[in-house]
Amino acid sequence: SLAAHIGDYQFDNLLLNAAGVRCSTTDELNKTLDSMAGGCVTKSATPEERAGNESPRMKALPLGSINSMGLPNHGIDYYLKFAEENQGKNGKQVILSIAGLSIDQNIEMLKKVQESSFSGLTELNLSCPNVKGKSQVGYDFDAVRDVLTSTFKFFKKPLGLKLPPYFDFNQFNGIAEVLNDFPITYINVINSIGNGLVVDPETESVVIKPKGGFGGLGGDYVKPTALANVRALRQRLNPEISIIGTGGIKSGMDVFEHVLCGANLVQIGTAFGYEGTPIFERISKELKDIMDKKGYRTLDDFRGKLKTI
Ligand code: DHB
């Protein structure tokens, strides 16, 4: 079985799309809900519709991807309506992602969610690297504490946080100390590695237009960083906080590694962008084959059991 849960929320399959990838329209979201995925995540919403950055703003690469989309999305009302109407479709969860450009925007959207009929998981994205002039909140621990303090004064529904990758043990310790003070349902690590720069030596140019070519990295480039964040935060967070592992997943073995590090569920971004919904069936089969060979019947049999030497 590939079943998993986050708090009281059951998923028949631990695989989901990562926010941002093939999840901007109701058509794309319905395709994922009709696939073997355990649920879907909506494109991070802002209070109003946004066109995003100039194109080209995403480039596929042999080892992954770079993007600077700039939060193109249809606005919170569009995604909240979809979430209200489709949570539970095919027995699956809709996770509603929100990414305000300020604390006030996040509070404004979370109030709408609180007052709505949506009873699923909300994912507060504190890690978008691609909005010009805005830094990633997840790197400012005092700002993270401020937004969570304001949020939990009124927000009584289950909340997850999408976080940026951390690279230093002081950062792992610092963010865990903040998060452990709040009733967070889950964290999702990692968002893209922000502000990478891909160079095309042939044209002697950058490969995406916004921000002079700087953009978020995904795919093979980020897997070890993702595994480190899943593992380091599992070792530091209250056991009540679940972890979604995201970063570099393109095979069943990659999922196996994320779960060994402690992931409850996983999300697929870059590779889902390349393959579309058939990826959920392919990776499910690959993971089941690995579990069969190793004699594991459930994810619990090996979750978090990474060995050190
Ligand atoms: C975008 C990218 C992100 O990594 C994110 O978390 C939110 C938005 C974007 O560029 O659209």
PDB file of N, CA, C and O in Angstrom, residues 16 37 56 63 78 95 112 131-132 139 141 149 168 172 194 205 212-213 215 227 231 233 237 239 249 267 277 294 296:
ATOM      1  N   LEU A  16       1.774  13.556  -4.848  1.00  0.00           N
ATOM      2  CA  LEU A  16       0.987  14.733  -5.238  1.00  0.00           C
ATOM      3  C   LEU A  16       1.813  15.554  -6.221  1.00  0.00           C
ATOM      4  O   LEU A  16       3.031  15.401  -6.285  1.00  0.00           O
ATOM      5  N   ALA A  37      -2.604  10.136  -8.666  1.00  0.00           N
ATOM      6  CA  ALA A  37      -2.088  10.959  -7.560  1.00  0.00           C
ATOM      7  C   ALA A  37      -3.035  10.890  -6.363  1.00  0.00           C
ATOM      8  O   ALA A  37      -4.233  10.673  -6.512  1.00  0.00           O
ATOM      9  N   PRO A  56      10.811  34.381 -22.056  1.00  0.00           N
ATOM     10  CA  PRO A  56      10.727  33.048 -21.464  1.00  0.00           C
ATOM     11  C   PRO A  56      11.036  33.081 -19.968  1.00  0.00           C
ATOM     12  O   PRO A  56      11.986  33.725 -19.555  1.00  0.00           O
ATOM     13  N   LEU A  63      19.406  18.332 -16.440  1.00  0.00           N
ATOM     14  CA  LEU A  63      19.413  17.888 -15.039  1.00  0.00           C
ATOM     15  C   LEU A  63      18.313  18.530 -14.193  1.00  0.00           C
ATOM     16  O   LEU A  63      18.345  18.450 -12.975  1.00  0.00           O
ATOM     17  N   TYR A  78     -10.693  32.125  -7.167  1.00  0.00           N
ATOM     18  CA  TYR A  78     -10.762  31.045  -8.169  1.00  0.00           C
ATOM     19  C   TYR A  78     -10.353  29.708  -7.533  1.00  0.00           C
ATOM     20  O   TYR A  78     -11.048  28.693  -7.681  1.00  0.00           O
ATOM     21  N   ILE A  95      -5.241  20.468  -1.785  1.00  0.00           N
ATOM     22  CA  ILE A  95      -4.467  21.348  -0.905  1.00  0.00           C
ATOM     23  C   ILE A  95      -4.449  22.729  -1.544  1.00  0.00           C
ATOM     24  O   ILE A  95      -4.102  22.884  -2.721  1.00  0.00           O
ATOM     25  N   LYS A 112     -10.299  34.640   4.349  1.00  0.00           N
ATOM     26  CA  LYS A 112     -11.276  34.091   3.394  1.00  0.00           C
ATOM     27  C   LYS A 112     -11.381  32.571   3.527  1.00  0.00           C
ATOM     28  O   LYS A 112     -12.472  32.005   3.468  1.00  0.00           O
ATOM     29  N   VAL A 131       9.441  36.837  -7.090  1.00  0.00           N
ATOM     30  CA  VAL A 131       8.747  38.107  -7.238  1.00  0.00           C
ATOM     31  C   VAL A 131       9.769  39.229  -7.038  1.00  0.00           C
ATOM     32  O   VAL A 131      10.436  39.297  -6.001  1.00  0.00           O
ATOM     33  N   LYS A 132       9.909  40.053  -8.062  1.00  0.00           N
ATOM     34  CA  LYS A 132      10.932  41.099  -8.041  1.00  0.00           C
ATOM     35  C   LYS A 132      10.757  41.997  -6.815  1.00  0.00           C
ATOM     36  O   LYS A 132       9.656  42.451  -6.527  1.00  0.00           O
ATOM     37  N   TYR A 139      13.434  32.792   5.014  1.00  0.00           N
ATOM     38  CA  TYR A 139      14.808  33.018   5.466  1.00  0.00           C
ATOM     39  C   TYR A 139      14.893  34.045   6.597  1.00  0.00           C
ATOM     40  O   TYR A 139      15.980  34.300   7.125  1.00  0.00           O
ATOM     41  N   PHE A 141      13.563  34.486  10.144  1.00  0.00           N
ATOM     42  CA  PHE A 141      12.847  33.720  11.171  1.00  0.00           C
ATOM     43  C   PHE A 141      11.931  34.599  12.014  1.00  0.00           C
ATOM     44  O   PHE A 141      10.894  34.145  12.485  1.00  0.00           O
ATOM     45  N   THR A 149       2.192  34.066  14.281  1.00  0.00           N
ATOM     46  CA  THR A 149       1.492  34.629  15.449  1.00  0.00           C
ATOM     47  C   THR A 149       0.179  35.274  15.016  1.00  0.00           C
ATOM     48  O   THR A 149      -0.882  35.028  15.615  1.00  0.00           O
ATOM     49  N   ASP A 168      22.393  25.535   6.427  1.00  0.00           N
ATOM     50  CA  ASP A 168      23.315  25.587   7.557  1.00  0.00           C
ATOM     51  C   ASP A 168      22.605  25.030   8.785  1.00  0.00           C
ATOM     52  O   ASP A 168      21.399  25.226   8.950  1.00  0.00           O
ATOM     53  N   PHE A 172      18.652  25.215  10.283  1.00  0.00           N
ATOM     54  CA  PHE A 172      17.760  24.105  10.682  1.00  0.00           C
ATOM     55  C   PHE A 172      17.297  24.311  12.126  1.00  0.00           C
ATOM     56  O   PHE A 172      16.107  24.160  12.451  1.00  0.00           O
ATOM     57  N   GLY A 194      16.488  28.893  -4.707  1.00  0.00           N
ATOM     58  CA  GLY A 194      16.230  30.197  -5.312  1.00  0.00           C
ATOM     59  C   GLY A 194      17.449  30.829  -5.959  1.00  0.00           C
ATOM     60  O   GLY A 194      18.585  30.653  -5.501  1.00  0.00           O
ATOM     61  N   SER A 205      24.731  33.648 -23.044  1.00  0.00           N
ATOM     62  CA  SER A 205      23.561  34.342 -22.495  1.00  0.00           C
ATOM     63  C   SER A 205      22.928  33.543 -21.363  1.00  0.00           C
ATOM     64  O   SER A 205      23.144  32.334 -21.232  1.00  0.00           O
ATOM     65  N   GLY A 212      17.255  39.147 -14.917  1.00  0.00           N
ATOM     66  CA  GLY A 212      18.588  38.982 -15.480  1.00  0.00           C
ATOM     67  C   GLY A 212      19.024  37.533 -15.584  1.00  0.00           C
ATOM     68  O   GLY A 212      20.220  37.238 -15.699  1.00  0.00           O
ATOM     69  N   GLY A 213      18.053  36.604 -15.551  1.00  0.00           N
ATOM     70  CA  GLY A 213      18.364  35.186 -15.726  1.00  0.00           C
ATOM     71  C   GLY A 213      18.359  34.373 -14.440  1.00  0.00           C
ATOM     72  O   GLY A 213      18.423  33.146 -14.481  1.00  0.00           O
ATOM     73  N   GLY A 215      16.903  32.418 -11.326  1.00  0.00           N
ATOM     74  CA  GLY A 215      15.621  31.749 -11.119  1.00  0.00           C
ATOM     75  C   GLY A 215      15.741  30.536 -10.219  1.00  0.00           C
ATOM     76  O   GLY A 215      16.841  30.115  -9.839  1.00  0.00           O
ATOM     77  N   LEU A 227      16.523  16.218   0.406  1.00  0.00           N
ATOM     78  CA  LEU A 227      16.630  15.116   1.383  1.00  0.00           C
ATOM     79  C   LEU A 227      17.208  15.623   2.702  1.00  0.00           C
ATOM     80  O   LEU A 227      16.757  15.228   3.786  1.00  0.00           O
ATOM     81  N   ARG A 231      15.216  15.376   6.280  1.00  0.00           N
ATOM     82  CA  ARG A 231      15.872  14.670   7.381  1.00  0.00           C
ATOM     83  C   ARG A 231      16.150  15.600   8.577  1.00  0.00           C
ATOM     84  O   ARG A 231      15.799  15.293   9.721  1.00  0.00           O
ATOM     85  N   LEU A 233      14.878  18.450   9.385  1.00  0.00           N
ATOM     86  CA  LEU A 233      13.699  18.993  10.071  1.00  0.00           C
ATOM     87  C   LEU A 233      12.923  17.879  10.769  1.00  0.00           C
ATOM     88  O   LEU A 233      12.374  18.106  11.852  1.00  0.00           O
ATOM     89  N   LEU A 237      11.666  18.729  14.521  1.00  0.00           N
ATOM     90  CA  LEU A 237      10.296  19.212  14.723  1.00  0.00           C
ATOM     91  C   LEU A 237       9.514  18.317  15.665  1.00  0.00           C
ATOM     92  O   LEU A 237       9.759  17.100  15.748  1.00  0.00           O
ATOM     93  N   PRO A 239       6.794  15.825  16.869  1.00  0.00           N
ATOM     94  CA  PRO A 239       6.274  14.695  16.080  1.00  0.00           C
ATOM     95  C   PRO A 239       4.881  14.938  15.514  1.00  0.00           C
ATOM     96  O   PRO A 239       4.493  14.297  14.538  1.00  0.00           O
ATOM     97  N   ILE A 249      12.288  14.545  -7.362  1.00  0.00           N
ATOM     98  CA  ILE A 249      11.676  13.221  -7.516  1.00  0.00           C
ATOM     99  C   ILE A 249      11.306  12.972  -8.975  1.00  0.00           C
ATOM    100  O   ILE A 249      10.539  13.722  -9.572  1.00  0.00           O
ATOM    101  N   GLN A 267       5.857  15.401  -3.106  1.00  0.00           N
ATOM    102  CA  GLN A 267       5.323  16.136  -4.254  1.00  0.00           C
ATOM    103  C   GLN A 267       6.345  16.161  -5.382  1.00  0.00           C
ATOM    104  O   GLN A 267       7.556  16.165  -5.142  1.00  0.00           O
ATOM    105  N   THR A 277       0.344  13.693 -16.023  1.00  0.00           N
ATOM    106  CA  THR A 277      -0.256  12.804 -15.014  1.00  0.00           C
ATOM    107  C   THR A 277       0.166  11.333 -15.106  1.00  0.00           C
ATOM    108  O   THR A 277       0.094  10.646 -14.077  1.00  0.00           O
ATOM    109  N   LYS A 294      12.170  -5.431  -1.203  1.00  0.00           N
ATOM    110  CA  LYS A 294      12.750  -5.265   0.122  1.00  0.00           C
ATOM    111  C   LYS A 294      11.881  -5.866   1.225  1.00  0.00           C
ATOM    112  O   LYS A 294      12.273  -5.852   2.394  1.00  0.00           O
ATOM    113  N   TYR A 296       8.942  -4.691   2.216  1.00  0.00           N
ATOM    114  CA  TYR A 296       8.172  -3.674   2.943  1.00  0.00           C
ATOM    115  C   TYR A 296       6.738  -3.659   2.433  1.00  0.00           C
ATOM    116  O   TYR A 296       6.497  -3.599   1.239  1.00  0.00           O
TER     117      TYR A 296
END
